PDB file of C-alpha atoms in Angstrom:
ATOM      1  CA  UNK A 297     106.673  35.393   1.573  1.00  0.00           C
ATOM      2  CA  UNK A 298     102.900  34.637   2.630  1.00  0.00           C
ATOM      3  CA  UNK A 299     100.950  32.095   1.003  1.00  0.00           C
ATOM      4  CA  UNK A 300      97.539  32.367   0.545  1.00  0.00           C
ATOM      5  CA  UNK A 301      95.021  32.430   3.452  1.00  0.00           C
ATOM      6  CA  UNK A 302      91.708  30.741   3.834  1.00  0.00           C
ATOM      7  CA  UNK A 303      89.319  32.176   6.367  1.00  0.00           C
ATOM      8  CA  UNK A 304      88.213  29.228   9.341  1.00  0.00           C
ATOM      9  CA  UNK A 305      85.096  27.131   8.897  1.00  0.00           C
ATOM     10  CA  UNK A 306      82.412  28.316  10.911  1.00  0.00           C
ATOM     11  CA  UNK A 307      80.492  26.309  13.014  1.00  0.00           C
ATOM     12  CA  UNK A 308      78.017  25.958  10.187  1.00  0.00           C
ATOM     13  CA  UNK A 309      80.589  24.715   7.925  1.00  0.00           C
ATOM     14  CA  UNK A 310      82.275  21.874  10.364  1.00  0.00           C
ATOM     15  CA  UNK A 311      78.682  20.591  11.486  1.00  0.00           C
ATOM     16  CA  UNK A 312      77.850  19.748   8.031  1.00  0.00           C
ATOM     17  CA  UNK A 313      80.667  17.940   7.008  1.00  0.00           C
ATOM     18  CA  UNK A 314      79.493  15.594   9.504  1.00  0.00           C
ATOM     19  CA  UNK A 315      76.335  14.504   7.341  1.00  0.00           C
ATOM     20  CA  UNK A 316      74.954  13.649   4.136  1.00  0.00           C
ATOM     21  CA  UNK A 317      73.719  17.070   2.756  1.00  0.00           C
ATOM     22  CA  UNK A 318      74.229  19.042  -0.462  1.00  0.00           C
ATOM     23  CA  UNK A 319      74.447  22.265   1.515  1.00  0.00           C
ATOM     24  CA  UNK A 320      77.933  20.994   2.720  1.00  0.00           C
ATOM     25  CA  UNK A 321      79.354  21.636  -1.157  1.00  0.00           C
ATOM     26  CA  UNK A 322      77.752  24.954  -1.130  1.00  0.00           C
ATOM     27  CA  UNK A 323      80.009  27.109   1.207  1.00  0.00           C
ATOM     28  CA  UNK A 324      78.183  30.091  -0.013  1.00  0.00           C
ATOM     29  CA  UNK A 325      74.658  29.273   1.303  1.00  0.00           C
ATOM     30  CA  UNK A 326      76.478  28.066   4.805  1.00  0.00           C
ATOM     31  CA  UNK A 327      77.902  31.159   4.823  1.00  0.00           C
ATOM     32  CA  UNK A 328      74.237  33.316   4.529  1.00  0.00           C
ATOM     33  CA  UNK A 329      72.892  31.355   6.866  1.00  0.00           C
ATOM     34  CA  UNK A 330      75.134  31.702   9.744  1.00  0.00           C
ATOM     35  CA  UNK A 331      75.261  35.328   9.333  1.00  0.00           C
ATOM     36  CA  UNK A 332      71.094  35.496   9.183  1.00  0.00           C
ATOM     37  CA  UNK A 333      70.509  32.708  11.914  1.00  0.00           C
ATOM     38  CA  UNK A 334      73.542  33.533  14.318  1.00  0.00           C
ATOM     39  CA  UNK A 335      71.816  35.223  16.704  1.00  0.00           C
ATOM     40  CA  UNK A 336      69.009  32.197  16.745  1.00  0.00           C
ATOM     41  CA  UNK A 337      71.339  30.128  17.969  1.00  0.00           C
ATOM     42  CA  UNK A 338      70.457  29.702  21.583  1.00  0.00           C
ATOM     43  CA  UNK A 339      66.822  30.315  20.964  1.00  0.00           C
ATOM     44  CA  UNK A 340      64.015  27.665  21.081  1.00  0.00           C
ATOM     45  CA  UNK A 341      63.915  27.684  17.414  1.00  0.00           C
ATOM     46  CA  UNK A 342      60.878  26.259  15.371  1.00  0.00           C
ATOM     47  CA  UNK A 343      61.865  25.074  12.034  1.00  0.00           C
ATOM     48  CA  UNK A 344      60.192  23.657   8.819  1.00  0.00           C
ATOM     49  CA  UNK A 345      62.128  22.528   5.521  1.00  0.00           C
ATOM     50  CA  UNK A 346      60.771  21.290   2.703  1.00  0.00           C
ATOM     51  CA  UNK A 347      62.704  19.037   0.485  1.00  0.00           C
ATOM     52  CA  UNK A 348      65.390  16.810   2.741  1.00  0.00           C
ATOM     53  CA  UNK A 349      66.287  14.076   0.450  1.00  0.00           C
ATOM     54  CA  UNK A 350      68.265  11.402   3.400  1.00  0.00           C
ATOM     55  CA  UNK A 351      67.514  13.478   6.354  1.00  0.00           C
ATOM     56  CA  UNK A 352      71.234  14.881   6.447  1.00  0.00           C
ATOM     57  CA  UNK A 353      69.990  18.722   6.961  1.00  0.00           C
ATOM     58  CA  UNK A 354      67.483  17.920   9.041  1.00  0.00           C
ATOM     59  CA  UNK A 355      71.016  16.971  11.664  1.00  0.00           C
ATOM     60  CA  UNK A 356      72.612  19.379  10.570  1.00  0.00           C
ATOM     61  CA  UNK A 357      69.625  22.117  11.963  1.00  0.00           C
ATOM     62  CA  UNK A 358      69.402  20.014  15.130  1.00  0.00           C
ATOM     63  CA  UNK A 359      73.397  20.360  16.224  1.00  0.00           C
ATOM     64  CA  UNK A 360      72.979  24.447  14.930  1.00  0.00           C
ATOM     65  CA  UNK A 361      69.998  25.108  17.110  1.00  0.00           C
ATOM     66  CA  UNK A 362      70.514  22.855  20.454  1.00  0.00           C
ATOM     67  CA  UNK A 363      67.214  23.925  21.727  1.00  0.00           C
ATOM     68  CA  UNK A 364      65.252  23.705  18.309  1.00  0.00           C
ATOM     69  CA  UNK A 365      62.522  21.494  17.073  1.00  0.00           C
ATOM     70  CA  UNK A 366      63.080  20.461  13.477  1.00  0.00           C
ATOM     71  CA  UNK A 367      60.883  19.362  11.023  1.00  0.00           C
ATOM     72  CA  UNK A 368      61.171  18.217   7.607  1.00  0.00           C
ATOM     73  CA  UNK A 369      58.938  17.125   4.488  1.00  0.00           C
ATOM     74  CA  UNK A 370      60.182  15.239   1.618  1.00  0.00           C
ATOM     75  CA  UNK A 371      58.062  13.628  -1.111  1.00  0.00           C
ATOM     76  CA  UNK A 372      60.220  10.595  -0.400  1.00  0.00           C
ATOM     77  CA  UNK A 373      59.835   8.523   2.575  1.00  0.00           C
ATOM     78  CA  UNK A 374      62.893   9.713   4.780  1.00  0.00           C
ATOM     79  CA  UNK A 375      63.765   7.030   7.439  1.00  0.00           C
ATOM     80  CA  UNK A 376      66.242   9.346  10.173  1.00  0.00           C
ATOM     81  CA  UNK A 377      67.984   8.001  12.966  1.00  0.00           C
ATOM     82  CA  UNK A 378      68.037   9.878  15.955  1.00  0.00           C
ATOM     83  CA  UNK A 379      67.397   9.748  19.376  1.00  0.00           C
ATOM     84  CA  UNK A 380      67.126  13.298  20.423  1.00  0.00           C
ATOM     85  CA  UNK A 381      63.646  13.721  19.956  1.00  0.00           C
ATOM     86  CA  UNK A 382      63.923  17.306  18.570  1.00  0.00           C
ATOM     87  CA  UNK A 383      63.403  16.065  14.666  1.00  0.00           C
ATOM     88  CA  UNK A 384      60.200  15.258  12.930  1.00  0.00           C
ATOM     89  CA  UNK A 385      59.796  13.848   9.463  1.00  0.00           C
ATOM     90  CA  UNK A 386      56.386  14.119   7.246  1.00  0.00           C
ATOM     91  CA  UNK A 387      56.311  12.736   3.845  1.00  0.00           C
ATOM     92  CA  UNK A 388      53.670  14.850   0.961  1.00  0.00           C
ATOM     93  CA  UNK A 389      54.634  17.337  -1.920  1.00  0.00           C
ATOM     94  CA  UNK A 390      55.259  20.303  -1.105  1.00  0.00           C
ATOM     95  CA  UNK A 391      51.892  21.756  -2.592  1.00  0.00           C
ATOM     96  CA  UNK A 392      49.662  19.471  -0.226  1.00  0.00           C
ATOM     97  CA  UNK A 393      47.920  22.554   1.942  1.00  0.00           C
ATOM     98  CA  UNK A 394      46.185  20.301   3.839  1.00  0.00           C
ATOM     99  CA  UNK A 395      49.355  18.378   4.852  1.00  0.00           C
ATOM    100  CA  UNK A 396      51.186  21.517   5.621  1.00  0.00           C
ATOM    101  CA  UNK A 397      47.936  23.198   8.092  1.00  0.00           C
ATOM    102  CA  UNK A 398      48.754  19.365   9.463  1.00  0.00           C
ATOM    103  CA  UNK A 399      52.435  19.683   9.783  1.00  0.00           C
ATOM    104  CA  UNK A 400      52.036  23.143  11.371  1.00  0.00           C
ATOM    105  CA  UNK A 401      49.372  22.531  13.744  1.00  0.00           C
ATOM    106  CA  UNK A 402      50.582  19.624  15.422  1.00  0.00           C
ATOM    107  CA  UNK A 403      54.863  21.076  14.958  1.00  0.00           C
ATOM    108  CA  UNK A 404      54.232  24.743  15.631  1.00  0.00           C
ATOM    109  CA  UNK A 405      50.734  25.662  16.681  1.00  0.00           C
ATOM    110  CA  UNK A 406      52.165  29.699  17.674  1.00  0.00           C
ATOM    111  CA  UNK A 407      54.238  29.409  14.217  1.00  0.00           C
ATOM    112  CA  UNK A 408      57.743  28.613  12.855  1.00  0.00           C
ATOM    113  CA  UNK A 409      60.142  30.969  13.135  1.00  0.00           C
ATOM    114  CA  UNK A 410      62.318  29.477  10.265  1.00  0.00           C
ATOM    115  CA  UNK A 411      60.981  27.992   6.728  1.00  0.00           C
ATOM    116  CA  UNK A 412      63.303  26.593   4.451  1.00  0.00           C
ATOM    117  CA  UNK A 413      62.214  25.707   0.576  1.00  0.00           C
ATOM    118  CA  UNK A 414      65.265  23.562  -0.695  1.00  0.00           C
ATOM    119  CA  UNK A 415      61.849  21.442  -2.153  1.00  0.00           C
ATOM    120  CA  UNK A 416      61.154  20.841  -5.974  1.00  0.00           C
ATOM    121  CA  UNK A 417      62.729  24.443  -7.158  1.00  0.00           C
ATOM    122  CA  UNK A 418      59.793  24.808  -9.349  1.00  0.00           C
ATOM    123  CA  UNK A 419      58.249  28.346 -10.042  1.00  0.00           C
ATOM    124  CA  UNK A 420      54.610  27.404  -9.375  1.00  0.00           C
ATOM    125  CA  UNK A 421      54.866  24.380  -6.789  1.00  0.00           C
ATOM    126  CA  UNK A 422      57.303  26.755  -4.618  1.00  0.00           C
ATOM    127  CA  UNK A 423      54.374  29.826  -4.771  1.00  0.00           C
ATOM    128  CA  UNK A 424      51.481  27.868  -3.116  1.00  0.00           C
ATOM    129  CA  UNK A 425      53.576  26.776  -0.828  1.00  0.00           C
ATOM    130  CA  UNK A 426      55.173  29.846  -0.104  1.00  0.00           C
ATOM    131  CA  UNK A 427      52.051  31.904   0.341  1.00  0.00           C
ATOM    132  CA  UNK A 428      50.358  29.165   2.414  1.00  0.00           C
ATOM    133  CA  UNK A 429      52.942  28.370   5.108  1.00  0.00           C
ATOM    134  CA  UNK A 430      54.006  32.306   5.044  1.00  0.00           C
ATOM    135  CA  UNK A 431      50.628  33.678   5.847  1.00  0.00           C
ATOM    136  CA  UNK A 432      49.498  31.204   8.093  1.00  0.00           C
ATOM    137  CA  UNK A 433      52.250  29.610   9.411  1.00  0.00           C
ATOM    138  CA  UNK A 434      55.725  31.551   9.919  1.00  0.00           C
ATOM    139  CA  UNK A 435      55.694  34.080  13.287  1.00  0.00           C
ATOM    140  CA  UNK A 436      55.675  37.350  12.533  1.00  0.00           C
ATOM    141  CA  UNK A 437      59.780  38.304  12.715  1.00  0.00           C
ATOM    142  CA  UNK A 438      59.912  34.994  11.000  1.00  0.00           C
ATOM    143  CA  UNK A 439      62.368  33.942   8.544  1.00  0.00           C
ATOM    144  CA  UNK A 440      61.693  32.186   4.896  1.00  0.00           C
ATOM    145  CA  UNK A 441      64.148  30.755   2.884  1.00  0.00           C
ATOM    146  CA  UNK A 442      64.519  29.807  -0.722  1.00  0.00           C
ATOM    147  CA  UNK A 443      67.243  27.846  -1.819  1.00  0.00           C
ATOM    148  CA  UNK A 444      67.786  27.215  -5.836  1.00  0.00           C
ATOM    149  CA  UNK A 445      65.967  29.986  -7.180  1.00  0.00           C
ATOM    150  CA  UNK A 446      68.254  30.307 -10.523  1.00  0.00           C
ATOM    151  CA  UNK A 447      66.635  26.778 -11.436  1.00  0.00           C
ATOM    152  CA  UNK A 448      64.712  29.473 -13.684  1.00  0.00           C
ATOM    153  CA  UNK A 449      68.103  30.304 -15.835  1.00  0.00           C
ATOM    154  CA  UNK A 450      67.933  26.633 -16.607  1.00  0.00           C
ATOM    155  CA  UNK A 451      66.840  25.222 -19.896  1.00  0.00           C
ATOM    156  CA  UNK A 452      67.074  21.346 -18.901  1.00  0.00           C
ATOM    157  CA  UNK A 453      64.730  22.427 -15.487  1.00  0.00           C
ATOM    158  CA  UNK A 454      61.313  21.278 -15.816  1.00  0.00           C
ATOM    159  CA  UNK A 455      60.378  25.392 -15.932  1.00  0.00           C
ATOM    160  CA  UNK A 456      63.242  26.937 -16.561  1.00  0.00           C
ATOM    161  CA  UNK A 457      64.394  28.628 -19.936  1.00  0.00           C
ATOM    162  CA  UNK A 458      67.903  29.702 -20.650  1.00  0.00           C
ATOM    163  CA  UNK A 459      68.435  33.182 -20.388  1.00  0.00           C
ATOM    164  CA  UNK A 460      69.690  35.281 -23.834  1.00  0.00           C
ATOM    165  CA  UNK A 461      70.008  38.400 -23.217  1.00  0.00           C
ATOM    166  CA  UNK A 462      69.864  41.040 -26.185  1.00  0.00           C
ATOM    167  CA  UNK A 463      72.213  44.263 -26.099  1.00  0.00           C
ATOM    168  CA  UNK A 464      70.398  47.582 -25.454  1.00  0.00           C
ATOM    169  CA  UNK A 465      71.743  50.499 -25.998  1.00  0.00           C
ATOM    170  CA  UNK A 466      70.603  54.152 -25.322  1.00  0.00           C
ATOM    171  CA  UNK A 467      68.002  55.279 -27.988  1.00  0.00           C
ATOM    172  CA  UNK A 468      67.763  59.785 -27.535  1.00  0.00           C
ATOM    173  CA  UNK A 469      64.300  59.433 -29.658  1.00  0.00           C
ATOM    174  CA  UNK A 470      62.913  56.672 -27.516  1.00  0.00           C
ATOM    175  CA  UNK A 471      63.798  58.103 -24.558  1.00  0.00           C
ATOM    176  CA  UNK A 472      61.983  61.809 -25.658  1.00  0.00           C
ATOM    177  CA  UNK A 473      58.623  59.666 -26.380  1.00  0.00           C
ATOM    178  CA  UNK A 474      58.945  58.255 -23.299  1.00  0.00           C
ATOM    179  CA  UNK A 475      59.164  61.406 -21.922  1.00  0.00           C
ATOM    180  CA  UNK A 476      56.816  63.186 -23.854  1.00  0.00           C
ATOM    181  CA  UNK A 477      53.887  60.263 -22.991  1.00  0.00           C
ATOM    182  CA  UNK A 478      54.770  60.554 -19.359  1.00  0.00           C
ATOM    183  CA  UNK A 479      53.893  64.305 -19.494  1.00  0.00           C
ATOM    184  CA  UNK A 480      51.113  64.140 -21.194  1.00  0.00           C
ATOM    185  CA  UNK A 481      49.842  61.567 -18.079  1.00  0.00           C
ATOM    186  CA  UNK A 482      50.402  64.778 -16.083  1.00  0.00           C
ATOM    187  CA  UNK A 483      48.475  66.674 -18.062  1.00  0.00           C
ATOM    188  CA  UNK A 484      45.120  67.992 -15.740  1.00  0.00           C
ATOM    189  CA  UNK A 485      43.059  68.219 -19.037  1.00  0.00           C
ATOM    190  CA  UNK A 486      43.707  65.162 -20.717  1.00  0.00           C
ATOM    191  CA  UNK A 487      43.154  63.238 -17.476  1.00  0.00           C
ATOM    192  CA  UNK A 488      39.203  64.491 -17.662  1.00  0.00           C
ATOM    193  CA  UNK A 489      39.650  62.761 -20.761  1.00  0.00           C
ATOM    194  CA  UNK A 490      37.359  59.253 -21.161  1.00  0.00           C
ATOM    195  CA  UNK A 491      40.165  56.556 -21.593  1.00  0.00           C
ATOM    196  CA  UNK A 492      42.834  59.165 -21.971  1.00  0.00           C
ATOM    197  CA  UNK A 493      45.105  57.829 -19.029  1.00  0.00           C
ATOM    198  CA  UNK A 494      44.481  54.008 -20.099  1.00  0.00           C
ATOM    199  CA  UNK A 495      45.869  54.381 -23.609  1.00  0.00           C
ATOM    200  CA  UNK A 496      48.616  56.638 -22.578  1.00  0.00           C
ATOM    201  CA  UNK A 497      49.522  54.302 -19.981  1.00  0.00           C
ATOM    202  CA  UNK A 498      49.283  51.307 -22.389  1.00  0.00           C
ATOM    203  CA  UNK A 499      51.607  53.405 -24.931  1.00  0.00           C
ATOM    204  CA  UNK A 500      54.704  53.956 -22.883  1.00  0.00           C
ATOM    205  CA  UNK A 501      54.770  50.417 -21.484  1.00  0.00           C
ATOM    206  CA  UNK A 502      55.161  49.265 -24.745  1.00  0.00           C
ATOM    207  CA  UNK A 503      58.142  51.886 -25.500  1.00  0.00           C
ATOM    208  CA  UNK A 504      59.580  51.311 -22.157  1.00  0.00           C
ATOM    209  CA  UNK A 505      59.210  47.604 -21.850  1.00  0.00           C
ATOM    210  CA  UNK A 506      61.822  47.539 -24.526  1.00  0.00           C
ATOM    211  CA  UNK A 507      64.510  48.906 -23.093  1.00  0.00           C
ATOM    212  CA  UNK A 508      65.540  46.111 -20.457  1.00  0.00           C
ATOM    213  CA  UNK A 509      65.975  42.213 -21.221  1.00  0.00           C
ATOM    214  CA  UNK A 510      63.247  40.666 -19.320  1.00  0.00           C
ATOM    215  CA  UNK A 511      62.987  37.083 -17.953  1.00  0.00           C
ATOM    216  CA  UNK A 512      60.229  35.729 -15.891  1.00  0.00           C
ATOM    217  CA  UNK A 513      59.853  31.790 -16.334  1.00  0.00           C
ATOM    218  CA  UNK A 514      60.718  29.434 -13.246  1.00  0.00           C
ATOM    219  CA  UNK A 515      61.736  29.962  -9.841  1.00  0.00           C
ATOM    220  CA  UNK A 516      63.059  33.537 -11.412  1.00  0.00           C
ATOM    221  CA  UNK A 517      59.564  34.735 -11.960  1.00  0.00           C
ATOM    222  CA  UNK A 518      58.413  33.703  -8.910  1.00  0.00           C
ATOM    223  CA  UNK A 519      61.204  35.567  -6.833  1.00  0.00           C
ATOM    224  CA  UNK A 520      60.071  38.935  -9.158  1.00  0.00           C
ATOM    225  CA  UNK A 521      56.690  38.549  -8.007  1.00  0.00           C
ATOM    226  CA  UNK A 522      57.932  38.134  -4.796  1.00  0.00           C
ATOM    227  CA  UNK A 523      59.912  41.770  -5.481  1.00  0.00           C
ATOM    228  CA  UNK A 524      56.595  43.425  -6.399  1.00  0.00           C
ATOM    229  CA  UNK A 525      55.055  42.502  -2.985  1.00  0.00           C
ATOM    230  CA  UNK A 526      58.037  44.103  -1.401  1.00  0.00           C
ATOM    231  CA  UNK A 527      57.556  47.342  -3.215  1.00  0.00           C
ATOM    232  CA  UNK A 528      53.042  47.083  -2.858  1.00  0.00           C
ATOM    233  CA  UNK A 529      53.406  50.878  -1.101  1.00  0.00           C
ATOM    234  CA  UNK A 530      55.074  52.010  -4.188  1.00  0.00           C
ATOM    235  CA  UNK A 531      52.710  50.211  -6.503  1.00  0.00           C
ATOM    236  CA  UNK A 532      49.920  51.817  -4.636  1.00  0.00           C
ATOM    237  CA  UNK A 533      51.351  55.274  -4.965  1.00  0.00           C
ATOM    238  CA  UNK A 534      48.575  57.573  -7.310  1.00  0.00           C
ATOM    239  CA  UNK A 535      45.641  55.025  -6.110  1.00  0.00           C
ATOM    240  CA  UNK A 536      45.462  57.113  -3.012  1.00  0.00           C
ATOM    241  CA  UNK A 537      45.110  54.106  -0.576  1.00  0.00           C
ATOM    242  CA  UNK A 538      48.240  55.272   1.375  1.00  0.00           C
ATOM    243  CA  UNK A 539      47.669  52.030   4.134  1.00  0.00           C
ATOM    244  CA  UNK A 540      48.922  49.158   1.600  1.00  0.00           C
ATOM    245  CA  UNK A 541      52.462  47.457   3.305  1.00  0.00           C
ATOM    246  CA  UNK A 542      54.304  44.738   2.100  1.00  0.00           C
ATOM    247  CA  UNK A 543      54.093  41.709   4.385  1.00  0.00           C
ATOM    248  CA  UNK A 544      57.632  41.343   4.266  1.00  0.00           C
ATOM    249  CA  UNK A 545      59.809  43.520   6.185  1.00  0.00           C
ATOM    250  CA  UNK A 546      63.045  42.643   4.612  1.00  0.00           C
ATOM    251  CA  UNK A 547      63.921  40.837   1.065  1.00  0.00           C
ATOM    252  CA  UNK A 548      67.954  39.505   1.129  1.00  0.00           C
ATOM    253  CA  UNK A 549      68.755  38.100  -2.151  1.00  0.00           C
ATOM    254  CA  UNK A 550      72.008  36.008  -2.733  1.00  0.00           C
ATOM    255  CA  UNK A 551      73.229  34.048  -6.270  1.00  0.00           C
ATOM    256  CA  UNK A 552      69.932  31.432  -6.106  1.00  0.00           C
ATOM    257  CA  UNK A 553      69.166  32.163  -2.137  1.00  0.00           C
ATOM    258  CA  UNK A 554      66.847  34.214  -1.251  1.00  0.00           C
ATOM    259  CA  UNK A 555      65.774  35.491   2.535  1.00  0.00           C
ATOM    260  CA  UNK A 556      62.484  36.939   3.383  1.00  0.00           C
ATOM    261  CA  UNK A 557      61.947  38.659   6.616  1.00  0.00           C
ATOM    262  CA  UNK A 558      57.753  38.475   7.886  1.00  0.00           C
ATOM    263  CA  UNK A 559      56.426  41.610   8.888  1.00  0.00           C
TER     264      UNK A 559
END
């Protein structure tokens, strides 16, 4: 009779249990990023995380990518040993634009190709970061990651609020206004109607809004307004501007990791 099998470590996996780094307890995140970063490998990889506590990630990155340049920020001092010259430490909060146009400049003046935010896990300190190194300083093709995100589930997280979600069920009468409002949007004569549209519009968000449990606080609402720039073409759809495109190409999301691909 056959026991129980465990699938090998991958490369990944056996390099970090060589250093001092929480993503060596979290099998799961190892796992995403060797099957994103696999084929980086061999490449002459530029990469940037924020938020690497002793350094241990930082070694792990350099033995992954033997022909990378890795750099990391902490808000600690991070003192690193190592004598291959391919890591860089910078100390600074993560929201410090100044220090990150400094960091990128003088690290990656054509771009990184990898960004890592395993930083403070806070909804608003991860967004200006996010949009500053993204738009000015990931390559196009570029990878960002966020690790943590679910921080927002968490009541005990500086932003976070635990999540209680009510049961909805299906409501025949709510669902026939909803319907009824959306086809009086259509309508050709109401729309010559002054306001008409506005107050119609305004009307079956408030009927619709109550049929799904909504939670936006934290990292969690940062990664749905992250969703929303993913889907800009179909926000734009009825504005006639048919040119608006996200600026990412691809949006992976994993239990509290998320992977965004740069246009």
């Amino acid at each position: 009779m056959r026991g129980p099998t465990t699938s090998p470590q991958s490369r990944l996996e056996k390099i970090a249990q060589q250093y001092d780094t929480d993503k060596a307890v979290n099998n799961s995140y190892l796992q995403n990023y060797e099957r994103v970063f696999a084929g980086l490998v061999d490449e002459e990889v530029r990469l940037l995380e924020l938020g690497i506590k002793h350094g241990g990630s930082l070694l792990l990155w350099r033995d992954y990518f033997p022909r990378g340049l890795i750099v990391g920020l902490d808000i600690n001092p991070v003192d690193l040993e190592d004598d291959s010259g391919r890591t860089h430490t910078y100390q600074g909060p993560q929201q410090d634009i100044e220090l990150l146009d400094r960091i990128g400049h003088e690290m990656a003046p054509d771009g990184f190709d990898i960004i890592i935010d395993d930083c403070s896990h806070i909804g608003v300190l991860s967004r200006v970061s996010f949009w500053h190194l993204f738009d000015n300083h990931l390559k196009s093709g570029g990878t960002y990651v966020i690790e943590d995100w679910g921080t927002g589930y968490w009541d005990h997280w500086v932003d976070g609020v635990s999540y209680r979600p009510k049961k909805r069920s299906f409501s025949q009468s709510r669902y026939r206004v909803t319907r009824g409002l959306a086809r009086l949007q259509q309508s050709p004569f109401l729309a010559r109607v002054p306001l008409t549209r506005t107050i119609l519009r305004r009307i079956k968000s408030s009927v619709v809004r109550r049929e799904f449990n909504q939670h936006g606080y934290g990292m969690v609402g940062f990664v749905k307004e992250l969703v929303d720039e993913l889907c800009v073409a179909d926000i734009a759809v009825g504005t006639g501007d048919s040119s608006v495109n996200s600026k990412f190409r691809e949006l992976r999301i994993y239990p509290s990791h998320l992977f965004i691909t740069k246009a």
